[in-house]
Amino acid sequence: MSFQSIKRTALGAALLLIAGSFAFACQSTSSTDASNSDAAEKVYVAPGEHDEFYAFMSGGYSGQLGIYGLPSGRHLKTVPVFSQFGENGYGYSEDTRPLLQTSFGFVPWGDAHHPKVSQTDGVPDGRWLFINENNTPRIARVDLTTFETTEVLEIPNSAGNHASAFVTPNSEYVSAATRFSIPMDEENLQNQDVSIDSYKENFNGTISFIRADKPGEMEVSFQILVPGYDYDLSHAGKGPSDGWSFFTSYNSEEANTMLEKNASRNDKDFIAAVNWRKAEEYANNGECRMVPGEHAHNHVNHDTGLAESEMRDEVCVLNPADNPGMVYFLPTPKSPHGVDVDPTGQYIIAGGKLSTIIPVFAFDKMIDAIERESFAKDIDGIPVLNYNELLHGEVENPGLGPLHTEFDGKGYAYTTAFISSEIVKWDIEKTEVVDRIDTYYSPGHLMIPGGDSQEPFGQYLVALNKITKDRYLPTGPELWHSAQLIDISGDKMKLLLDFPTSGEPHYAQAIPADMIKDKQRKIYDIKTENGNPYKVLNEDETGIERRGNEVHVYMSAIRSHFVPDNIEGIKLGDEVYFHVTNLEQDWDIPHGFAVQGANTAEVLVMPGQTRTLKWTPTKTGVFPFYCTDFCSALHQEMQGYVRVSPEGSDVPLASNAGQERPGSQLLSK
């Protein structure tokens, strides 16, 4: 390490300690960089008018995806992804529960981190959004015509799916990597029952590439075995670097306890540069090892609208020691977190949490070093390149705790500094800071619409702050996180707006509203687009049916009644399936269904759609059910009763439905 590097590192450590103690005290909580009237004018969206951008923000530990409008910051919708959602019954209803199946069984909660809009030619295309789950490693696809989760794939041989879900320029692949390395046996990579102290001997990580360009057919195409570091974040190359993906890692010390101290000893950790086209070639040629890897693939059947789950048993694994030319390590100071590729695809930028500079690597220099085989050393078959041979430059004075970088497409990069609570704007070619602005407080990720693509849409930047403190009316010890909208259209950044965000938005994406708003599905044509086997097309097709101790209720809903709305002959020990079809064919007329004593949530049924609620009665008596969504002036009258009799009762199964089905009879209507 050079004297200058030692000096910078020592100075940085001292500044981090000082700043960590006084960062908040040093902030002004009332100042803005734009006058109130200017800021209000720029974020004002008149009643009835629409925002310019859709913003997609991860819900963090809520497991969901938040949809916001920009520039207003209005919260438009929550899309349930990895957690059950009582608002519409996602993960509770029989139609959607399979989406939450895993090799660990039914997992009703997840930790969503990084949304990523699909791309064509390196530009967001508004077809789908992918998002990862950190705790039980999964990746989900959200259809942006319905804003519904339609597919979830579990990642085997992984723990802590943090460096995900980042797409390649034509959405061929979504990548993933293990944040937590785990002990893997050499033969089958299965998680071993070994002493944690054996970390350096037994623990490994994996980097996965998931084929993602065909809805309903996501699969783990190949995994790459890598040393037992913590793989943190990623971005795919673009333009000249298309075919490569870059993954940050920390804990190159391979510590297994007190990582705060023990994983911060090395001056440099690594970016793993993965030539995924080379890996794809190895996999396609069968030059990989098939190993066990139980994992669930769940998706919504396009024809029936019902979610289905299947278990897969194995996965193709590549080893850099056996498959050369696939992975290289770029030494990177210090405890790197984010890694980002500029719109030209030429520069790779890392955010070292404990670094006092931002390194900017040049892709062409990396390729030149690889072709010359200028390697410093080898780690488990992975060549380590020489830091100084890769550098385009180092950004000095980038703030304390640089984490993530996005781009405006005009030659500037914007980096968050967590500890000094600021956004720093810098010139990519000159690697010089040109502007900085305070944030309130401690930004993690930041987002510029299209800001990690080849053609950023620019105009705004959103700081996704980790600490809210005093920005809003207090709501007890638990506070929503805070986003801040910053105008980046001029030379100087200007703070425009604060708005609270649900959960913990780790990352976000935004695209122009015009890209998707006119493609939105408004209803399901009940005759041509509802293939649910339990649907009814009209009230004459409603009815009830007994199959052993299962009772199926084929129910219709339309303003303002259910058919049937009187049901008798249910017995203790029965499992009752209410299949509710919404007969409405008008936009924004959903009906909800709930029954007393159900241990699931309601189901919210869109026009032309069928949803199923399972109810297992535990008491005898007569129990009401009702519509949960205020659908008409006579919404309160949209109700009914179901009678439950003792087990073995001779009360016949009957209803006032449209037709008599097997095992039932008709009550008077």
XYZ file of C-alpha atoms in Angstrom:
669
model
C 0.000 0.000 0.000
C 1.385 3.431 -0.885
C 2.024 6.112 1.729
C -0.827 8.152 0.285
C -3.181 5.195 0.599
C -2.118 4.592 4.213
C -2.612 8.273 4.959
C -6.038 8.305 3.376
C -7.139 5.155 5.190
C -5.995 6.458 8.582
C -7.596 9.827 8.005
C -10.782 8.156 6.870
C -11.011 5.961 9.950
C -10.617 8.992 12.200
C -13.228 10.960 10.302
C -15.682 8.075 10.409
C -15.480 7.916 14.199
C -15.918 11.657 14.568
C -18.669 11.903 12.009
C -20.533 8.913 13.396
C -20.842 10.746 16.703
C -21.845 14.132 15.405
C -23.460 13.602 12.024
C -26.999 14.301 13.122
C -26.118 17.177 15.393
C -24.439 18.900 12.454
C -27.484 18.758 10.212
C -29.926 21.551 9.736
C -33.420 20.103 9.804
C -35.243 23.055 8.316
C -33.189 24.265 5.394
C -33.946 23.475 1.763
C -32.035 24.363 -1.333
C -35.018 25.566 -3.269
C -37.470 28.179 -2.077
C -40.705 26.730 -0.752
C -42.733 28.221 -3.600
C -40.368 26.915 -6.286
C -40.310 23.469 -4.741
C -44.098 23.341 -4.323
C -44.622 24.328 -7.944
C -42.283 21.595 -9.187
C -43.923 18.759 -7.231
C -47.544 19.929 -7.503
C -49.796 17.586 -9.449
C -53.251 19.110 -9.866
C -56.343 17.120 -8.786
C -57.208 14.653 -11.535
C -53.798 14.967 -13.167
C -51.227 12.180 -13.202
C -47.630 12.029 -12.095
C -44.870 11.980 -14.668
C -43.138 8.853 -13.356
C -44.011 5.573 -11.712
C -41.537 4.830 -8.913
C -41.158 1.252 -7.665
C -39.711 1.017 -4.160
C -38.901 -2.146 -2.291
C -40.827 -2.554 0.944
C -37.835 -4.078 2.739
C -38.967 -6.088 5.735
C -42.616 -5.721 4.725
C -41.790 -8.102 1.873
C -43.799 -5.956 -0.543
C -43.308 -3.462 -3.357
C -44.481 0.143 -3.026
C -45.703 2.110 -6.049
C -45.337 5.882 -5.846
C -45.933 8.753 -8.239
C -43.194 11.254 -8.991
C -42.855 14.136 -8.490
C -45.778 14.184 -6.042
C -44.552 11.296 -3.851
C -48.125 9.965 -3.685
C -48.358 6.326 -2.583
C -50.442 4.681 -5.342
C -50.426 0.997 -4.460
C -48.740 -1.764 -2.522
C -47.977 -4.891 -4.554
C -47.695 -7.967 -2.321
C -44.747 -10.156 -3.284
C -43.071 -12.192 -0.536
C -45.449 -11.637 2.401
C -49.105 -12.354 2.946
C -51.252 -9.276 2.431
C -54.578 -9.001 4.212
C -55.710 -6.082 2.073
C -56.498 -8.307 -0.896
C -55.937 -11.822 0.435
C -52.622 -12.421 -1.367
C -50.911 -15.423 0.164
C -54.088 -16.287 2.106
C -56.395 -17.245 -0.764
C -56.185 -20.709 -2.275
C -55.380 -19.094 -5.632
C -52.225 -17.341 -4.415
C -50.845 -19.438 -1.520
C -48.670 -21.586 -3.846
C -46.620 -18.482 -4.692
C -45.164 -18.579 -1.164
C -44.115 -22.241 -1.211
C -40.406 -22.992 -0.720
C -38.184 -25.973 0.026
C -38.681 -24.933 3.687
C -42.456 -25.257 3.262
C -44.949 -22.381 3.219
C -43.056 -19.173 4.083
C -45.491 -16.257 4.569
C -42.919 -13.488 5.093
C -39.994 -12.162 3.134
C -37.446 -9.340 3.109
C -37.627 -7.552 -0.266
C -34.609 -5.497 -1.310
C -33.871 -4.542 -4.905
C -36.525 -4.008 -7.613
C -35.328 -3.956 -11.188
C -37.395 -3.155 -14.287
C -36.822 -5.424 -17.270
C -34.706 -4.006 -20.085
C -34.366 -4.163 -23.840
C -31.049 -3.001 -25.307
C -30.028 -1.718 -21.890
C -33.075 0.543 -21.469
C -36.055 -0.085 -19.138
C -38.952 -1.448 -21.206
C -41.810 -1.606 -18.648
C -42.695 -5.254 -19.217
C -41.887 -6.716 -15.808
C -40.247 -5.891 -12.553
C -37.984 -8.342 -10.755
C -37.314 -8.158 -7.029
C -35.268 -10.295 -4.653
C -35.929 -11.783 -1.217
C -33.012 -11.795 1.169
C -34.023 -14.183 3.957
C -35.328 -17.202 2.078
C -33.475 -16.685 -1.197
C -36.074 -15.977 -3.877
C -36.643 -13.820 -6.951
C -40.086 -12.688 -8.072
C -41.534 -11.336 -11.294
C -44.245 -8.645 -11.165
C -46.342 -8.128 -14.314
C -46.553 -4.385 -14.977
C -49.883 -4.648 -16.808
C -51.636 -5.896 -13.669
C -49.154 -4.907 -10.932
C -49.462 -8.458 -9.598
C -46.800 -10.992 -8.653
C -46.935 -13.768 -11.215
C -43.810 -15.854 -10.568
C -41.424 -16.686 -7.706
C -38.266 -18.790 -7.967
C -36.287 -20.029 -4.965
C -32.473 -19.954 -5.247
C -30.801 -23.189 -4.038
C -27.331 -23.439 -2.472
C -27.684 -19.902 -1.191
C -28.251 -17.959 2.028
C -29.049 -14.277 2.061
C -29.942 -13.388 -1.525
C -28.785 -9.767 -1.312
C -26.871 -9.134 -4.540
C -30.016 -9.415 -6.597
C -32.244 -8.893 -8.656
C -30.144 -7.214 -11.358
C -30.897 -7.871 -15.006
C -28.683 -8.174 -18.039
C -29.301 -5.633 -20.855
C -31.955 -7.695 -22.625
C -33.330 -9.348 -19.484
C -31.794 -12.641 -20.529
C -30.777 -13.231 -16.939
C -31.444 -11.987 -13.448
C -28.411 -12.478 -11.231
C -28.205 -13.419 -7.564
C -25.447 -14.106 -5.041
C -25.052 -15.311 -1.488
C -24.660 -12.613 1.124
C -23.988 -15.313 3.709
C -21.624 -18.065 2.683
C -22.490 -21.451 4.122
C -20.642 -24.741 4.667
C -20.975 -26.837 1.498
C -19.751 -30.379 1.088
C -17.450 -30.789 -1.888
C -19.521 -33.452 -3.612
C -23.051 -32.041 -3.555
C -22.737 -28.510 -2.097
C -25.216 -29.443 0.610
C -25.314 -27.357 3.777
C -23.204 -29.215 6.343
C -23.534 -29.773 10.084
C -20.035 -28.515 10.998
C -18.441 -26.221 13.558
C -18.844 -22.541 12.676
C -15.165 -22.152 13.593
C -14.372 -24.162 10.461
C -15.529 -21.216 8.314
C -12.294 -20.846 6.327
C -12.150 -24.554 5.560
C -15.754 -25.291 4.717
C -17.747 -22.178 3.801
C -18.402 -21.109 0.206
C -20.669 -18.816 -1.726
C -22.482 -19.042 -5.039
C -23.341 -16.598 -7.804
C -26.460 -17.575 -9.751
C -27.834 -16.620 -13.142
C -31.569 -17.103 -13.595
C -33.064 -17.286 -17.070
C -35.845 -14.703 -16.968
C -36.926 -13.666 -20.459
C -39.922 -16.043 -20.657
C -42.769 -15.447 -18.174
C -43.629 -18.534 -16.159
C -40.365 -20.266 -17.076
C -37.732 -18.819 -14.759
C -34.969 -21.283 -13.977
C -31.507 -21.316 -12.431
C -29.423 -21.743 -15.572
C -26.113 -22.066 -13.766
C -24.377 -21.307 -10.497
C -20.729 -20.374 -9.996
C -18.916 -21.579 -6.881
C -16.935 -18.744 -5.252
C -14.846 -18.291 -2.064
C -16.611 -17.866 1.268
C -16.947 -14.085 1.250
C -20.108 -12.010 1.684
C -21.409 -11.055 -1.782
C -23.261 -7.802 -1.445
C -24.517 -6.040 -4.558
C -24.297 -6.225 -8.310
C -24.911 -4.583 -11.642
C -24.626 -5.930 -15.148
C -22.326 -4.433 -17.741
C -23.702 -2.624 -20.770
C -22.436 -1.470 -24.135
C -18.776 -2.591 -24.334
C -19.123 -4.443 -21.004
C -22.317 -6.280 -22.016
C -21.742 -9.956 -21.213
C -20.176 -9.159 -17.845
C -21.684 -8.670 -14.396
C -19.991 -7.198 -11.350
C -20.523 -8.267 -7.741
C -19.075 -6.569 -4.654
C -17.871 -8.699 -1.776
C -16.648 -7.985 1.730
C -15.246 -10.198 4.477
C -12.337 -11.377 2.367
C -10.886 -12.105 5.820
C -13.448 -14.958 6.013
C -14.334 -14.047 9.589
C -17.221 -15.779 11.292
C -17.767 -13.554 14.336
C -17.839 -9.810 15.091
C -17.646 -8.959 11.424
C -17.908 -5.263 12.269
C -14.293 -5.530 13.406
C -12.947 -8.740 11.970
C -14.209 -8.230 8.409
C -12.687 -4.739 8.203
C -9.036 -5.641 8.587
C -8.029 -5.944 4.947
C -7.248 -2.759 3.066
C -9.037 -4.093 0.048
C -11.788 -6.592 -0.635
C -12.999 -7.517 -4.110
C -15.378 -6.924 -6.952
C -16.025 -10.222 -8.717
C -16.144 -9.556 -12.465
C -18.129 -12.404 -14.042
C -18.014 -13.108 -17.756
C -21.527 -14.549 -17.857
C -21.422 -15.234 -21.573
C -18.386 -17.447 -20.986
C -20.197 -19.160 -18.116
C -23.271 -19.589 -20.311
C -21.079 -21.209 -22.954
C -19.675 -23.665 -20.402
C -23.182 -24.504 -19.182
C -24.604 -24.929 -22.694
C -21.733 -27.254 -23.562
C -22.464 -29.399 -20.553
C -19.174 -28.435 -18.911
C -20.784 -28.077 -15.514
C -21.559 -30.407 -12.648
C -25.198 -31.218 -11.867
C -25.605 -31.208 -8.102
C -28.641 -31.563 -5.823
C -30.373 -28.291 -5.172
C -33.983 -28.559 -4.033
C -35.888 -25.371 -4.784
C -39.428 -24.247 -5.532
C -40.687 -22.699 -8.740
C -44.072 -21.019 -8.379
C -46.065 -19.231 -11.027
C -49.563 -18.167 -11.977
C -51.033 -20.333 -14.715
C -51.871 -17.938 -17.529
C -54.970 -19.907 -18.533
C -56.580 -20.565 -15.145
C -55.261 -17.635 -13.118
C -54.361 -20.121 -10.363
C -50.900 -20.207 -8.813
C -49.021 -23.499 -9.094
C -45.920 -24.750 -7.313
C -43.387 -27.382 -8.302
C -40.165 -28.569 -6.701
C -36.959 -28.809 -8.715
C -34.122 -31.040 -7.591
C -30.794 -30.057 -9.108
C -28.761 -27.269 -10.582
C -25.781 -26.832 -12.920
C -22.675 -25.644 -11.015
C -19.483 -24.213 -12.506
C -16.175 -24.023 -10.671
C -13.673 -21.290 -11.679
C -10.859 -23.743 -11.019
C -12.284 -26.051 -13.706
C -13.784 -23.386 -15.966
C -11.131 -20.665 -16.528
C -11.773 -17.197 -17.928
C -15.097 -16.885 -16.164
C -14.408 -14.867 -12.980
C -11.755 -12.280 -12.017
C -11.292 -10.360 -8.767
C -10.807 -6.569 -8.825
C -9.180 -5.392 -5.537
C -11.464 -2.672 -4.128
C -11.128 -0.482 -1.019
C -12.612 -0.938 1.597
C -15.564 -3.135 2.583
C -17.309 -2.273 -0.712
C -21.095 -2.144 -0.841
C -22.612 -0.875 -4.085
C -21.157 -1.469 -7.535
C -22.486 0.476 -10.496
C -21.742 0.724 -14.202
C -22.037 4.097 -15.948
C -24.327 4.543 -18.998
C -21.430 4.144 -21.449
C -20.607 0.742 -19.940
C -16.950 1.824 -19.679
C -16.657 2.641 -15.993
C -17.251 0.428 -12.971
C -17.715 2.300 -9.704
C -17.617 0.853 -6.194
C -18.759 2.354 -2.924
C -16.393 1.335 -0.135
C -18.172 1.802 3.180
C -14.888 2.537 4.964
C -13.095 4.150 2.053
C -12.275 7.830 1.727
C -12.203 7.689 -2.067
C -14.416 6.253 -4.787
C -12.464 4.027 -7.186
C -13.460 4.256 -10.853
C -12.320 1.240 -12.839
C -12.035 1.306 -16.640
C -13.493 -1.726 -18.396
C -11.027 -1.553 -21.297
C -8.116 -1.560 -18.828
C -9.608 -4.602 -17.137
C -9.822 -6.471 -20.437
C -6.279 -5.427 -21.334
C -4.962 -6.738 -17.997
C -6.815 -10.024 -18.499
C -5.430 -10.448 -22.033
C -1.914 -9.751 -20.751
C -2.538 -12.138 -17.843
C -1.271 -9.467 -15.481
C -2.435 -11.128 -12.301
C -1.311 -10.386 -8.752
C -2.303 -13.798 -7.445
C -4.905 -16.541 -7.675
C -7.676 -17.356 -5.166
C -9.432 -20.704 -5.660
C -8.882 -20.542 -9.414
C -9.903 -16.866 -9.662
C -7.152 -14.515 -10.930
C -6.742 -11.306 -8.916
C -5.968 -8.262 -11.053
C -3.694 -5.369 -10.060
C -5.614 -2.390 -8.636
C -3.525 0.364 -10.199
C -3.696 -1.184 -13.678
C -7.500 -0.984 -13.658
C -7.998 2.554 -12.434
C -9.523 5.319 -14.484
C -9.239 7.500 -11.372
C -10.203 7.992 -7.743
C -12.811 10.510 -6.602
C -11.390 12.461 -3.682
C -13.526 13.856 -0.842
C -16.707 11.961 -1.770
C -18.250 12.204 1.707
C -18.086 9.707 4.530
C -19.401 6.219 3.948
C -19.980 6.208 0.153
C -22.488 3.497 -0.745
C -24.341 3.725 -4.060
C -24.059 5.617 -7.346
C -26.512 6.457 -10.133
C -26.137 8.515 -13.295
C -27.946 11.332 -15.133
C -26.755 10.500 -18.654
C -25.000 13.859 -18.916
C -21.607 12.707 -17.719
C -22.279 13.021 -14.006
C -22.540 10.472 -11.239
C -24.330 10.868 -7.903
C -23.176 8.957 -4.830
C -24.775 8.607 -1.404
C -22.633 9.163 1.674
C -24.317 7.424 4.587
C -22.368 8.843 7.511
C -22.095 12.449 6.366
C -25.739 12.332 5.140
C -25.286 13.810 1.713
C -25.467 13.233 -2.012
C -22.273 14.022 -3.915
C -22.343 14.865 -7.628
C -19.151 14.246 -9.532
C -17.762 14.375 -13.065
C -17.151 10.850 -14.347
C -14.350 11.665 -16.790
C -12.528 14.066 -14.451
C -13.401 12.120 -11.251
C -13.970 15.486 -9.551
C -16.751 16.474 -7.146
C -18.831 19.339 -8.552
C -21.740 19.630 -6.106
C -23.115 18.162 -2.871
C -26.390 18.406 -0.956
C -27.433 17.393 2.546
C -30.029 14.679 3.081
C -32.099 13.945 6.190
C -30.774 11.442 7.201
C -28.240 8.786 6.243
C -29.130 7.783 2.679
C -28.621 4.194 1.625
C -29.563 3.732 -2.002
C -30.512 6.554 -4.311
C -32.504 6.397 -7.509
C -32.596 8.421 -10.703
C -35.308 7.351 -13.182
C -33.470 4.969 -15.498
C -30.292 5.982 -13.660
C -28.625 2.586 -13.844
C -29.430 2.039 -17.524
C -27.814 3.054 -20.795
C -30.246 5.947 -21.235
C -31.144 7.610 -17.901
C -34.342 9.672 -17.923
C -32.769 12.034 -15.372
C -34.582 15.103 -14.042
C -35.069 13.826 -10.464
C -33.093 11.971 -7.848
C -34.681 10.219 -4.878
C -32.596 9.709 -1.745
C -33.769 6.651 0.184
C -32.910 7.601 3.739
C -32.447 5.074 6.502
C -33.175 7.379 9.433
C -36.256 9.607 9.635
C -35.953 11.301 13.057
C -37.819 14.603 13.014
C -39.051 14.928 9.422
C -42.734 14.164 10.103
C -45.274 14.199 12.900
C -44.042 11.593 15.406
C -45.767 8.207 15.430
C -44.174 6.672 18.507
C -40.883 4.824 18.386
C -41.655 3.216 15.037
C -41.340 5.559 12.067
C -41.723 5.049 8.336
C -38.592 5.721 6.363
C -38.141 8.964 4.482
C -37.510 9.595 0.803
C -36.368 12.947 -0.492
C -36.931 14.200 -4.017
C -34.079 16.266 -5.431
C -34.132 18.261 -8.674
C -31.019 17.420 -10.739
C -32.056 19.221 -13.928
C -29.626 22.107 -13.343
C -26.007 22.486 -12.308
C -26.923 22.560 -8.619
C -29.042 19.962 -6.872
C -32.189 21.307 -5.189
C -34.207 19.582 -2.496
C -37.906 19.615 -3.431
C -39.881 17.235 -1.249
C -39.920 14.766 1.644
C -42.333 11.864 1.567
C -42.635 8.837 3.879
C -42.203 5.328 2.534
C -43.516 2.032 3.858
C -41.142 -0.627 5.162
C -37.516 -0.054 4.286
C -37.026 0.878 0.626
C -33.567 -0.469 -0.049
C -33.626 0.363 -3.724
C -36.022 1.757 -6.272
C -36.604 2.119 -9.971
C -38.627 4.692 -11.897
C -39.801 4.925 -15.485
C -41.964 7.427 -17.362
C -45.647 6.805 -16.725
C -46.360 6.899 -20.462
C -44.344 3.712 -20.818
C -46.946 1.590 -19.017
C -50.062 3.508 -17.974
C -52.008 2.874 -21.194
C -51.221 -0.862 -21.019
C -52.994 -1.365 -17.712
C -55.545 -4.139 -17.453
C -58.851 -2.774 -16.150
C -61.062 -5.879 -16.047
C -60.917 -9.572 -16.912
C -63.311 -10.469 -19.706
C -65.348 -13.047 -17.905
C -65.955 -15.148 -21.036
C -62.522 -15.096 -22.632
C -60.002 -14.223 -19.897
C -61.261 -16.114 -16.857
C -60.159 -19.742 -17.166
C -60.616 -20.490 -13.479
C -62.237 -23.964 -13.209
C -64.490 -22.710 -10.385
C -65.879 -19.648 -12.181
C -69.542 -18.989 -12.920
C -70.633 -16.913 -15.879
C -73.946 -15.868 -14.396
C -76.189 -16.473 -11.404
C -77.809 -19.518 -13.022
C -74.469 -21.359 -12.770
C -74.046 -20.788 -9.023
C -74.508 -23.669 -6.624
C -72.993 -25.787 -3.857
C -71.507 -29.251 -3.996
C -70.313 -31.775 -1.407
C -67.219 -33.932 -2.026
C -66.781 -35.926 1.185
C -66.018 -33.349 3.870
C -65.257 -30.698 1.254
C -68.044 -28.300 0.361
C -67.582 -26.110 -2.708
C -69.672 -22.958 -3.010
C -69.810 -21.552 -6.539
C -70.803 -17.984 -5.766
C -71.403 -14.872 -7.832
C -71.044 -11.269 -6.717
C -72.597 -8.249 -8.425
C -73.963 -4.974 -7.100
C -75.366 -5.537 -4.505
C -75.820 -9.221 -3.653
C -74.213 -12.639 -3.534
C -75.760 -15.786 -5.006
C -76.205 -17.927 -3.012
C -76.635 -15.864 0.149
C -78.278 -18.564 2.298
C -76.379 -21.807 2.809
C -77.296 -24.698 5.117
C -76.021 -28.209 5.742
C -72.414 -27.338 6.583
C -71.133 -29.571 9.396
C -68.296 -29.330 11.852
C -65.363 -31.088 10.257
C -66.172 -29.728 6.817
C -63.779 -27.601 4.786
C -65.720 -24.998 2.861
C -64.321 -23.422 -0.305
C -66.061 -20.217 -1.346
C -65.290 -19.707 -5.056
C -66.390 -16.103 -5.617
C -66.738 -14.777 -9.180
C -67.166 -11.038 -9.633
C -69.638 -10.685 -12.527
C -68.965 -6.951 -12.926
C -67.430 -5.850 -16.222
C -66.626 -2.281 -15.265
C -63.290 -0.862 -14.098
C -62.737 -0.279 -10.392
C -65.736 -2.280 -9.154
C -64.144 -4.993 -7.017
C -66.081 -7.020 -4.466
C -64.613 -8.455 -1.295
C -65.697 -11.535 0.625
C -65.223 -12.387 4.296
C -66.952 -14.866 6.613
C -67.008 -14.805 10.400
C -64.361 -16.949 12.053
C -62.194 -17.437 8.971
C -58.537 -17.748 9.953
C -57.377 -16.301 6.648
C -57.894 -12.817 5.200
C -60.727 -11.623 2.985
C -60.424 -12.110 -0.743
C -60.712 -9.058 -2.978
C -62.060 -10.043 -6.380
C -61.510 -7.876 -9.457
C -64.195 -7.544 -12.191
C -64.414 -10.799 -14.146
C -62.077 -12.620 -11.740
C -62.632 -15.657 -9.480
C -60.968 -16.017 -6.086
C -61.261 -18.799 -3.478
C -61.433 -18.444 0.298
C -61.132 -21.598 2.420
C -63.147 -21.656 5.652
C -63.057 -24.347 8.328
C -65.885 -23.691 10.778
C -65.099 -24.417 14.429
C -68.475 -23.675 16.024
C -72.104 -24.493 15.309
C -74.599 -21.724 14.570
C -75.397 -19.273 11.802
C -72.563 -17.057 10.609
C -72.711 -14.004 8.379
C -70.598 -13.237 5.346
C -70.413 -9.900 3.546
C -68.751 -7.770 0.897
C -65.725 -5.952 2.310
C -65.354 -3.332 -0.430
C -67.875 -0.450 -0.437
C -69.242 -1.136 -3.906
C -72.603 0.648 -4.125
C -75.169 2.648 -2.210
C -76.595 -0.689 -0.998
C -73.205 -2.159 -0.166
C -74.289 -2.790 3.415
C -77.087 -5.033 2.085
C -74.549 -7.220 0.261
C -74.423 -9.985 2.856
C -75.565 -13.549 3.574
C -75.618 -16.388 6.109
C -74.139 -19.845 6.373
C -75.522 -22.374 8.865
C -73.163 -24.820 10.580
C -74.577 -27.948 12.264
C -72.895 -30.576 14.467
C -70.804 -33.329 12.921
C -73.124 -36.196 11.859
C -76.142 -33.869 11.585
C -78.862 -34.807 9.050
C -79.433 -31.198 7.936
C -79.256 -31.451 4.121
C -76.803 -29.391 2.128
C -78.901 -26.660 0.550
C -78.730 -23.109 -0.746
C -80.691 -20.555 -2.722
C -78.202 -20.807 -5.597
C -78.946 -20.873 -9.302
C -78.781 -24.639 -9.652
C -78.743 -27.826 -7.651
C -75.336 -29.471 -7.671
C -74.336 -32.998 -6.534
C -75.145 -33.616 -2.884
C -77.188 -30.427 -2.481
C -80.696 -29.142 -2.869
C -82.286 -25.766 -3.415
C -83.670 -23.464 -0.782
C -86.366 -20.999 -1.764
C -84.934 -17.791 -3.258
